[in-house]
PDB file of C-alpha atoms and ligand atoms in Angstrom:
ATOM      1  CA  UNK A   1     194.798 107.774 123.583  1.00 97.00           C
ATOM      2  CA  UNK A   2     191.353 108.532 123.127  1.00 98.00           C
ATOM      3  CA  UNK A   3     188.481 109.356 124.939  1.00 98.00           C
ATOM      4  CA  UNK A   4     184.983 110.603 124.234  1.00 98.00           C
ATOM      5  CA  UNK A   5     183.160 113.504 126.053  1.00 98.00           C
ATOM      6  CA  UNK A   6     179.240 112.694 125.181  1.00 98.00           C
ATOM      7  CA  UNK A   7     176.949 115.672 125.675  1.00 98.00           C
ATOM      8  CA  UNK A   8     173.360 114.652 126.163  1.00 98.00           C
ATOM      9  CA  UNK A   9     171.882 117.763 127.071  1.00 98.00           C
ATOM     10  CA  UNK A  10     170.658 120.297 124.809  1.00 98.00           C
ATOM     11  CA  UNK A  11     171.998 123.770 125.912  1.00 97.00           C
ATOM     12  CA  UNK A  12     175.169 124.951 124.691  1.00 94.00           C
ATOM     13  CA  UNK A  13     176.634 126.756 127.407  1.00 93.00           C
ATOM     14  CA  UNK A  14     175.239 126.127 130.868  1.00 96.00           C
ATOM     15  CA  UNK A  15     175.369 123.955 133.391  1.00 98.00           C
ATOM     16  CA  UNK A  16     175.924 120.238 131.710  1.00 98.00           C
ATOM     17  CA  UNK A  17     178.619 121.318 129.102  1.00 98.00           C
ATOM     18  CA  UNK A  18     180.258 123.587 131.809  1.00 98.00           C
ATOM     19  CA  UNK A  19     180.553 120.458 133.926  1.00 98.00           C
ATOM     20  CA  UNK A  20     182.141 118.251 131.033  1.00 98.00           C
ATOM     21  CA  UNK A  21     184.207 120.747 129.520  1.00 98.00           C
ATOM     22  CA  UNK A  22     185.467 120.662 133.253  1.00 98.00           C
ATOM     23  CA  UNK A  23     185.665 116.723 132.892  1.00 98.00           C
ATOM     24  CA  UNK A  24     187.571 116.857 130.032  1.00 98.00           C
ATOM     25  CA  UNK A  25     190.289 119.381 131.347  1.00 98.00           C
ATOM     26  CA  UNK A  26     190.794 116.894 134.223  1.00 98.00           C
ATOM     27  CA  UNK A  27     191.648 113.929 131.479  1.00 98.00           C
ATOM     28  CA  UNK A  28     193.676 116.041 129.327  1.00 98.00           C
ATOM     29  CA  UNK A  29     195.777 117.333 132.522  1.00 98.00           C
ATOM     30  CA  UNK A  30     196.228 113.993 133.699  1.00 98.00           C
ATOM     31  CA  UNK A  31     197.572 112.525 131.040  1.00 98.00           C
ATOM     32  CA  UNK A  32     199.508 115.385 130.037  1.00 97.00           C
ATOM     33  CA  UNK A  33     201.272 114.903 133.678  1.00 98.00           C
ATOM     34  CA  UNK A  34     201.828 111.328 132.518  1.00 97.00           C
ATOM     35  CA  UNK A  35     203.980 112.409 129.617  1.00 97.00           C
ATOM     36  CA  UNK A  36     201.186 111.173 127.629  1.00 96.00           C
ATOM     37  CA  UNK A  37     201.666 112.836 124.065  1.00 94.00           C
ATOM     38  CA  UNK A  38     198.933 111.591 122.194  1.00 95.00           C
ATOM     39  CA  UNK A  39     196.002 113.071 123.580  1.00 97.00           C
ATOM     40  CA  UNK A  40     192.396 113.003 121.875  1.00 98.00           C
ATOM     41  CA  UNK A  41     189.695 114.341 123.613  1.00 98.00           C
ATOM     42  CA  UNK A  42     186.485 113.709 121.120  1.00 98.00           C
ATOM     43  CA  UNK A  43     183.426 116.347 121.759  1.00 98.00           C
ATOM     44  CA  UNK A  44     180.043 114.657 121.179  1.00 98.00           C
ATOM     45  CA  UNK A  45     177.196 116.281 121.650  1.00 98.00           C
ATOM     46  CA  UNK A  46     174.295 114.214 121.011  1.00 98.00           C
ATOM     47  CA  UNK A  47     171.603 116.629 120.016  1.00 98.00           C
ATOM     48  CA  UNK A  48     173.584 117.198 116.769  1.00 98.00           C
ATOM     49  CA  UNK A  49     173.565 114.007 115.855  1.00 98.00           C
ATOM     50  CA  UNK A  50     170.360 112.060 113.885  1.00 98.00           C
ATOM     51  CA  UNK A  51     169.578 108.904 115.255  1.00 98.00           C
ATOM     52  CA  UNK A  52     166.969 107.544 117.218  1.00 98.00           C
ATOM     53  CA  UNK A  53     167.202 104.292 120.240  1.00 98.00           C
ATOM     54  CA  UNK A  54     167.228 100.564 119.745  1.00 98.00           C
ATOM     55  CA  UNK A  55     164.970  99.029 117.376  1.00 98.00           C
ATOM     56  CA  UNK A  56     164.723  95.695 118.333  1.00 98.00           C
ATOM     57  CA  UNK A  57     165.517  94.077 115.324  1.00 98.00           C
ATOM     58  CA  UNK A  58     168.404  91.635 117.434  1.00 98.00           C
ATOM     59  CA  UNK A  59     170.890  91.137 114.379  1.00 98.00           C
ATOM     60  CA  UNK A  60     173.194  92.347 117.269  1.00 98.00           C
ATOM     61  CA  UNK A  61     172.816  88.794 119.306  1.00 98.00           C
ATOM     62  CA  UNK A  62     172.259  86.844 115.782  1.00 98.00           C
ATOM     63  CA  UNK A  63     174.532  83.573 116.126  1.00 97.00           C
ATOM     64  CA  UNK A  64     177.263  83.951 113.235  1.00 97.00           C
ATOM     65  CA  UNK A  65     175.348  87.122 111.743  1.00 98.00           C
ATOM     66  CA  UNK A  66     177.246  89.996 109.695  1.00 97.00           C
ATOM     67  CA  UNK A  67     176.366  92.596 112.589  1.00 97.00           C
ATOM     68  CA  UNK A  68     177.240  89.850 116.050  1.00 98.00           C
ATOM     69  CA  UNK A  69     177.539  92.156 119.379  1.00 97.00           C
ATOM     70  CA  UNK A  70     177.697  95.434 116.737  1.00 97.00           C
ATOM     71  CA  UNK A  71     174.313  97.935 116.138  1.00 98.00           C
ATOM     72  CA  UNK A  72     173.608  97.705 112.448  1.00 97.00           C
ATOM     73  CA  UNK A  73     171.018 100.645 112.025  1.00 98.00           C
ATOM     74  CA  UNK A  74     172.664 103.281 109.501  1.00 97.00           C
ATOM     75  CA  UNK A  75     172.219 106.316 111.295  1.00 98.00           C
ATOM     76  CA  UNK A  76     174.911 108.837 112.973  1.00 98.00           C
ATOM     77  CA  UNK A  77     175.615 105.873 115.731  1.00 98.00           C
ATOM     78  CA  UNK A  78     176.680 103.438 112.904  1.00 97.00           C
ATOM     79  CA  UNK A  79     180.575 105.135 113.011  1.00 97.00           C
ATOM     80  CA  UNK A  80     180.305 106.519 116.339  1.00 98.00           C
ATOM     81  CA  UNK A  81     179.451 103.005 118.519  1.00 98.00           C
ATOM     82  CA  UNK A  82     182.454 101.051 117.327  1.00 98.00           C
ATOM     83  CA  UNK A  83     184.822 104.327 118.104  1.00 98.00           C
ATOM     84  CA  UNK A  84     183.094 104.722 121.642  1.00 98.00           C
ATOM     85  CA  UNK A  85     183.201 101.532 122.311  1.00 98.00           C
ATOM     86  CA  UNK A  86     186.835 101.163 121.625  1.00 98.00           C
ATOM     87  CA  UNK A  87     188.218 103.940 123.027  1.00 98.00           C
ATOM     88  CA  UNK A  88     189.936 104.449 126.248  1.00 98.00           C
ATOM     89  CA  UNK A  89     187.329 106.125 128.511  1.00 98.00           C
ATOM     90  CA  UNK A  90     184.110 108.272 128.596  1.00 98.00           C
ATOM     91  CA  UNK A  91     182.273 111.027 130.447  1.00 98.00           C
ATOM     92  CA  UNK A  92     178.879 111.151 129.693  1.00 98.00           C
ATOM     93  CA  UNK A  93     176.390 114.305 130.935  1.00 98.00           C
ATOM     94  CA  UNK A  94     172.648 115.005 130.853  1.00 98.00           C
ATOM     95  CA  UNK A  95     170.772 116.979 132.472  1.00 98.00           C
ATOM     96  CA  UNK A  96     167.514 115.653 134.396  1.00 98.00           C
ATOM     97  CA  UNK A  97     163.955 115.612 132.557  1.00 98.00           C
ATOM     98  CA  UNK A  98     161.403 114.660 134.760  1.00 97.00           C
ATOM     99  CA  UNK A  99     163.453 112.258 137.175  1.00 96.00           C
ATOM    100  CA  UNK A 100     165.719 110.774 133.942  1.00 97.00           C
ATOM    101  CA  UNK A 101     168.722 111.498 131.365  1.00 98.00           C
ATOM    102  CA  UNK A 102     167.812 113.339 128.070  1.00 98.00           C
ATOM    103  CA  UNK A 103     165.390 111.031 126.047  1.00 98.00           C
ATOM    104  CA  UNK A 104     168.861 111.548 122.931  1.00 98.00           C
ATOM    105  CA  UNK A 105     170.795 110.413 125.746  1.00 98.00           C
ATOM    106  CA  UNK A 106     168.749 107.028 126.809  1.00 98.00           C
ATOM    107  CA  UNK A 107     168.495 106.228 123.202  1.00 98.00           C
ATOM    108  CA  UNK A 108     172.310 106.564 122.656  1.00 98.00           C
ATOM    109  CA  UNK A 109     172.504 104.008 126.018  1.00 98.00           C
ATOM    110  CA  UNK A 110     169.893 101.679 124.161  1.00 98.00           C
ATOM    111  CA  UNK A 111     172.692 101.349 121.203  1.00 98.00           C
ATOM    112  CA  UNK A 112     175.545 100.996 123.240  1.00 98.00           C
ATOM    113  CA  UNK A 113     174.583  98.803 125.856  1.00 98.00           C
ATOM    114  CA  UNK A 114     172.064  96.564 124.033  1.00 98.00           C
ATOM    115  CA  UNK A 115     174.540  95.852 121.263  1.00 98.00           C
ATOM    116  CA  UNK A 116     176.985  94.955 123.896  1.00 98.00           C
ATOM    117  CA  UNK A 117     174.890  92.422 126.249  1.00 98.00           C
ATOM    118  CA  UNK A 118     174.466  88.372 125.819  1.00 97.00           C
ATOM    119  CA  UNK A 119     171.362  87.120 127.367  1.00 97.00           C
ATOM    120  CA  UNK A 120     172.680  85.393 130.672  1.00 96.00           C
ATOM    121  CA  UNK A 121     176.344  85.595 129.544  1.00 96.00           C
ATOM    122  CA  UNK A 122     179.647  88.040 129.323  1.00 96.00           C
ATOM    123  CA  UNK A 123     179.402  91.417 128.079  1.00 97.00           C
ATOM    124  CA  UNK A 124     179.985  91.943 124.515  1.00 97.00           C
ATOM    125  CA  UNK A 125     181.569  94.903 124.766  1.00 97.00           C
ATOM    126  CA  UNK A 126     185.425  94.927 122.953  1.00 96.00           C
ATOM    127  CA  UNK A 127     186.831  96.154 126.094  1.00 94.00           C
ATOM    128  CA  UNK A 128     186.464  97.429 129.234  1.00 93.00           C
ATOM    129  CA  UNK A 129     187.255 101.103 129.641  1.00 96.00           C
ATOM    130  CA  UNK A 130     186.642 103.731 132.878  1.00 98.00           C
ATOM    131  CA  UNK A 131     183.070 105.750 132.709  1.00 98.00           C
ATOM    132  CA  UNK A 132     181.771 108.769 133.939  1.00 98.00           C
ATOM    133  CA  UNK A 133     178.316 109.640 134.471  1.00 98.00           C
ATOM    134  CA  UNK A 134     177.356 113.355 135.147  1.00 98.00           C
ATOM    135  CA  UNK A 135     173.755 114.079 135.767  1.00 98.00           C
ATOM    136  CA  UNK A 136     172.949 118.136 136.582  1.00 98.00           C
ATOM    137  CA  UNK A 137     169.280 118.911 138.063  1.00 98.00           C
ATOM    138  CA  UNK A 138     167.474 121.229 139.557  1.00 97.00           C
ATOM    139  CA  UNK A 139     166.331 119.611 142.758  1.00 97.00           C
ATOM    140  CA  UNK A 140     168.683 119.504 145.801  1.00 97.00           C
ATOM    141  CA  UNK A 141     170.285 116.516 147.501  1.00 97.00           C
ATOM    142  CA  UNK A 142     167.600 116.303 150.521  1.00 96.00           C
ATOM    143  CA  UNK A 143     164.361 116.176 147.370  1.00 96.00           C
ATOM    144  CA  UNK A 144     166.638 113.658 145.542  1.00 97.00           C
ATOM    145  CA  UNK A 145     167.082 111.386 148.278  1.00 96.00           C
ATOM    146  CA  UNK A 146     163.565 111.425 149.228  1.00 96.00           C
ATOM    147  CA  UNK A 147     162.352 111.032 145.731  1.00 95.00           C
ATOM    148  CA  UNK A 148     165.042 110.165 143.231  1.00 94.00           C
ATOM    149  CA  UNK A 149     166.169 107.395 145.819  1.00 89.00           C
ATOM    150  CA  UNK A 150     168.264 105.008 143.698  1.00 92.00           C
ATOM    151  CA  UNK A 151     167.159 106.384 140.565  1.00 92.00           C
ATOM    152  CA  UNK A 152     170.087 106.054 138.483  1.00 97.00           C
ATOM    153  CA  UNK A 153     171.170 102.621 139.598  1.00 97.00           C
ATOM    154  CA  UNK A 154     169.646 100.296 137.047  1.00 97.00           C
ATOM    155  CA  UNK A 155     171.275 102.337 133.810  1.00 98.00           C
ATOM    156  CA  UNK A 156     174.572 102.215 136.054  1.00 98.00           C
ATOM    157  CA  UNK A 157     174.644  98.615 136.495  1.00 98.00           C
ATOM    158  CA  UNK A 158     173.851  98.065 133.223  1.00 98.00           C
ATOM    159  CA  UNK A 159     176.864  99.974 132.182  1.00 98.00           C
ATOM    160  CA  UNK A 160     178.888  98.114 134.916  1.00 98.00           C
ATOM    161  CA  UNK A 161     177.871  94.599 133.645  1.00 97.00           C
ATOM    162  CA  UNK A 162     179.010  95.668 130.168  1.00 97.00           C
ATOM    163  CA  UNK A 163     181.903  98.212 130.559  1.00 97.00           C
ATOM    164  CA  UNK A 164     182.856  98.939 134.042  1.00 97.00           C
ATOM    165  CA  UNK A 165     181.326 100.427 137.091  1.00 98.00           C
ATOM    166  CA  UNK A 166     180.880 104.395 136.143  1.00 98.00           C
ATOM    167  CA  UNK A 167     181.901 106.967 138.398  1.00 98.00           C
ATOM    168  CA  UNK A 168     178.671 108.855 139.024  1.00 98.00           C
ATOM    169  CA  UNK A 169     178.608 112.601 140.243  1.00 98.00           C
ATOM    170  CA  UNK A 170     175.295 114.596 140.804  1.00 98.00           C
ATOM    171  CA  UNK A 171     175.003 118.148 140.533  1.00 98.00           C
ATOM    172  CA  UNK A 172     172.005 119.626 142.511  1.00 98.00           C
ATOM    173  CA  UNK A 173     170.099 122.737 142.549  1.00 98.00           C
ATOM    174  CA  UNK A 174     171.735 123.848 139.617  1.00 98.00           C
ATOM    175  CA  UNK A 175     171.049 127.814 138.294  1.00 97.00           C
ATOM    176  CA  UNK A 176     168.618 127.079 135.068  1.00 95.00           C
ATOM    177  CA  UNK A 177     168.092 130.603 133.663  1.00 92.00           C
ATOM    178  CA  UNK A 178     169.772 133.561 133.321  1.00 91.00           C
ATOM    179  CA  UNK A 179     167.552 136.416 134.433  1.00 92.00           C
ATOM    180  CA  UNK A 180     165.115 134.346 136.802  1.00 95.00           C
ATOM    181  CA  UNK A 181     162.344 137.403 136.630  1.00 93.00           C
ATOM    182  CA  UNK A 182     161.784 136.884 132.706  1.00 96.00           C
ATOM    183  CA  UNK A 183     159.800 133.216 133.518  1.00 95.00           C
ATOM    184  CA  UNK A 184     157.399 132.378 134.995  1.00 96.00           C
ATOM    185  CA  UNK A 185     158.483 130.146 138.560  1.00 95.00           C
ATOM    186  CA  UNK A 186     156.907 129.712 142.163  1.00 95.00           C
ATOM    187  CA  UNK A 187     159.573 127.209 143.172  1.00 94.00           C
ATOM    188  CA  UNK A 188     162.675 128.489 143.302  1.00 94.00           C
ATOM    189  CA  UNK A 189     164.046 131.832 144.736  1.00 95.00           C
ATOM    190  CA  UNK A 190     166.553 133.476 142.449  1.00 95.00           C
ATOM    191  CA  UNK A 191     168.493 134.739 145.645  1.00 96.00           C
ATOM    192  CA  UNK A 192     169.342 131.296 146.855  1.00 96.00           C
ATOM    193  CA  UNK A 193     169.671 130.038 143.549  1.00 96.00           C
ATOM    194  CA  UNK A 194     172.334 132.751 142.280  1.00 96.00           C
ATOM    195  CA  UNK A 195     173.847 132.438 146.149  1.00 97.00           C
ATOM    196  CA  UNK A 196     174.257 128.570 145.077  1.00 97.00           C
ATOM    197  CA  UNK A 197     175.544 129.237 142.156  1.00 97.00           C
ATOM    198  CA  UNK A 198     178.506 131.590 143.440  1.00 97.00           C
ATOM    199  CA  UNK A 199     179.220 129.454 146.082  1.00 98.00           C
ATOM    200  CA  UNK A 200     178.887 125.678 144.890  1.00 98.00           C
ATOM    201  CA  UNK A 201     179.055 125.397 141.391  1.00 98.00           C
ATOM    202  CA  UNK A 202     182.736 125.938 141.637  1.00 98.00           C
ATOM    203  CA  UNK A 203     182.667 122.648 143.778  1.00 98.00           C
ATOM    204  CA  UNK A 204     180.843 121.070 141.178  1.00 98.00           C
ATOM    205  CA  UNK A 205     182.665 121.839 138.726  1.00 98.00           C
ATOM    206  CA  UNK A 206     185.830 120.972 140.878  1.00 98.00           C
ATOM    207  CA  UNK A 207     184.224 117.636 140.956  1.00 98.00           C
ATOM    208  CA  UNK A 208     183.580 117.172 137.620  1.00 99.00           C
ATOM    209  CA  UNK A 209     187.842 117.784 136.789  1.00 98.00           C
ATOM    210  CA  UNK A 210     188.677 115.071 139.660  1.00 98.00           C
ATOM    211  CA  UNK A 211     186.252 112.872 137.590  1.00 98.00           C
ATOM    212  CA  UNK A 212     187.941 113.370 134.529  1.00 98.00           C
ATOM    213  CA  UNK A 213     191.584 112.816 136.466  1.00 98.00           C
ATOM    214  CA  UNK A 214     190.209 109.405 137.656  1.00 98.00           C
ATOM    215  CA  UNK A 215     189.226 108.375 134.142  1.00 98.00           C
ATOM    216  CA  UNK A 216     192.568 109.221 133.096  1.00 98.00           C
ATOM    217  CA  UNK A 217     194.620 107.127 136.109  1.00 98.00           C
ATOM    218  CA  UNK A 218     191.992 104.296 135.692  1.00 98.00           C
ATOM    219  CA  UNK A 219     192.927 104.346 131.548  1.00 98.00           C
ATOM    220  CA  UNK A 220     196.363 104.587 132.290  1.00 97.00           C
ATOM    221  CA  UNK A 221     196.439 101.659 134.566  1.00 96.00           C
ATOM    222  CA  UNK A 222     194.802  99.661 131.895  1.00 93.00           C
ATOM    223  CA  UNK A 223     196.675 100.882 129.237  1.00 87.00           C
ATOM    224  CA  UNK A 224     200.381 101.185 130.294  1.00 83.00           C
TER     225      UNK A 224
HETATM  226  C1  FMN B 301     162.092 119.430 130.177  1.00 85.48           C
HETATM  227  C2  FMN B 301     162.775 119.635 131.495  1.00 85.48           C
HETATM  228  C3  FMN B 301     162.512 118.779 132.544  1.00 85.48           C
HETATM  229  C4  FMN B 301     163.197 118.902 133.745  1.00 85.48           C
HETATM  230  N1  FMN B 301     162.940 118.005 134.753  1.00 85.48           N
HETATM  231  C5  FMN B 301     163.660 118.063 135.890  1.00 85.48           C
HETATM  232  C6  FMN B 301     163.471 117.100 136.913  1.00 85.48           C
HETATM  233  O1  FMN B 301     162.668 116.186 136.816  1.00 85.48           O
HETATM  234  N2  FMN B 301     164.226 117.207 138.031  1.00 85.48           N
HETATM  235  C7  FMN B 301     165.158 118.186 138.190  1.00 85.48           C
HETATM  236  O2  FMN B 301     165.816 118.222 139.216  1.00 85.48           O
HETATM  237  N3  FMN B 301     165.360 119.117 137.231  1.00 85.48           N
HETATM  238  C8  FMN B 301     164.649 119.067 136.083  1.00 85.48           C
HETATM  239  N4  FMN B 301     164.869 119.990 135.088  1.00 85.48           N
HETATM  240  C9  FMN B 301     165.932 121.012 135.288  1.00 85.48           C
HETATM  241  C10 FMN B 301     167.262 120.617 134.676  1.00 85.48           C
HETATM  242  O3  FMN B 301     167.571 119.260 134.870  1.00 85.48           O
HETATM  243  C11 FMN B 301     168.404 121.432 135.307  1.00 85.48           C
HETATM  244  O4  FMN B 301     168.131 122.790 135.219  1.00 85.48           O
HETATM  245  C12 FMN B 301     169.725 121.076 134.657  1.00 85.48           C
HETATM  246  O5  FMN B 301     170.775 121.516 135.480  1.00 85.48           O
HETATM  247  C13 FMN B 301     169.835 121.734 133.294  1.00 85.48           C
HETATM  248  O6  FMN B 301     171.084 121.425 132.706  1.00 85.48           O
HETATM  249  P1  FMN B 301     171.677 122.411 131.596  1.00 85.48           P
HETATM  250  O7  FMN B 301     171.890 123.728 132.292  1.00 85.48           O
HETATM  251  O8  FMN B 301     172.929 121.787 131.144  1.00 85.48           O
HETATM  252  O9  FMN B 301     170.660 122.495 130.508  1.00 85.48           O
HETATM  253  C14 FMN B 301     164.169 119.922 133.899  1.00 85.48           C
HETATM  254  C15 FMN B 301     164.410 120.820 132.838  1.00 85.48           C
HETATM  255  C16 FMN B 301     163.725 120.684 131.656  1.00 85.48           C
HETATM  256  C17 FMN B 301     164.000 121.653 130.516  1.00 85.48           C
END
């Protein structure tokens, strides 16, 4: 089976890839407790790859066209979109830029959800497999519910409408730097953000390896 971790945040070792490596443990466990031998867990982090959002250029929806319901632009998503798209479950992760996913991360959705929609008709997509959606930010849950509100809901029905309705965890107040007293900051105290650290990031992450497990029941109930 195979199923594709997609890394849309830049750093290489903090909070976002923390969370998915977590994600990914939780598939790989699962199946492996399903006596599931063939087990491929694909890394993908996006910043490595070149390629740049949807261009418009509809040979995806072109009646009887070469590239019908696929993304023709040659880039690093020309390989990558029919794997995805076939395999048997993702976890994305970003972290938050000013209120949305990575800007690598929202053109990657462009690609895969664009190539994958019919005007006013059924999704595209080759099949429908389970989704994950991690999102790690800085504000806490009380600032995103008074500002974020419902933030995240139009990319997550979009995904629903073409693949299947993501499961969708939130990290808040997440630690951002290592040694808080080397930049420059008047909103956050480095007590209460280490204290949050220690004490809820192992939640988090907790969460993040149930999400994974689900991904891995919900493929297996498709699958076998
Ligand atoms: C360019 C930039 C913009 C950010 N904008 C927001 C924001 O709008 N809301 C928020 O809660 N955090 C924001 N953050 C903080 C990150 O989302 C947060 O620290 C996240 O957990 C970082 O994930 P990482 O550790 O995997 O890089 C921003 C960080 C950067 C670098």
């Amino acid at each position: 089976m195979d199923f594709y971790i997609v890394n849309g945040g830049p750093r290489k070792k903090y909070n976002t890839v923390q969370l998915l490596e977590k994600a990914s443990e939780g598939i790989f466990d699962e199946l492996e407790n399903n006596q599931i031998e063939d087990i491929n867990i694909h890394q993908i982090r996006l910043y490595d790859l070149d390629f740049k959002g949807c261009k418009s250029c509809f040979h995806c929806k072109r009646i009887g066209g070469k590239y019908y319901a696929q993304c023709p632009i040659k880039d690093d998503l020309r390989e990558l979109l029919p794997e995805i798209k076939n395999s048997d479950g993702i976890v994305f992760g970003s972290p938050i830029y000013f209120g949305e996913i990575t800007g690598e991360l929202r053109s990657f959705m462009e690609r895969f959800l664009f190539s994958a929609l019919v005007y006013g008709g059924e999704s595209n997509a080759p099949k429908r497999m389970p989704i994950g959606m991690i999102y790690s930010m800085n504000v806490t849950e009380e600032v995103f519910n008074q500002i974020y509100g419902n933030k995240f809901d139009i990319l997550e029905n979009s995904i629903s409408n073409l693949y299947s309705r993501p499961y969708s965890l939130k990290v808040f107040d997440t630690f951002q730097f290592s040694d808080y007293s080397k930049y420059e900051n008047y909103a956050f105290d480095p007590e209460l953000k280490a204290k949050r650290k220690e004490e809820h990031f192992p939640i988090d992450l907790k969460d993040a390896y149930d999400l994974g497990v689900k991904i891995a029941q919900d493929s297996l109930k498709i699958n076998y």
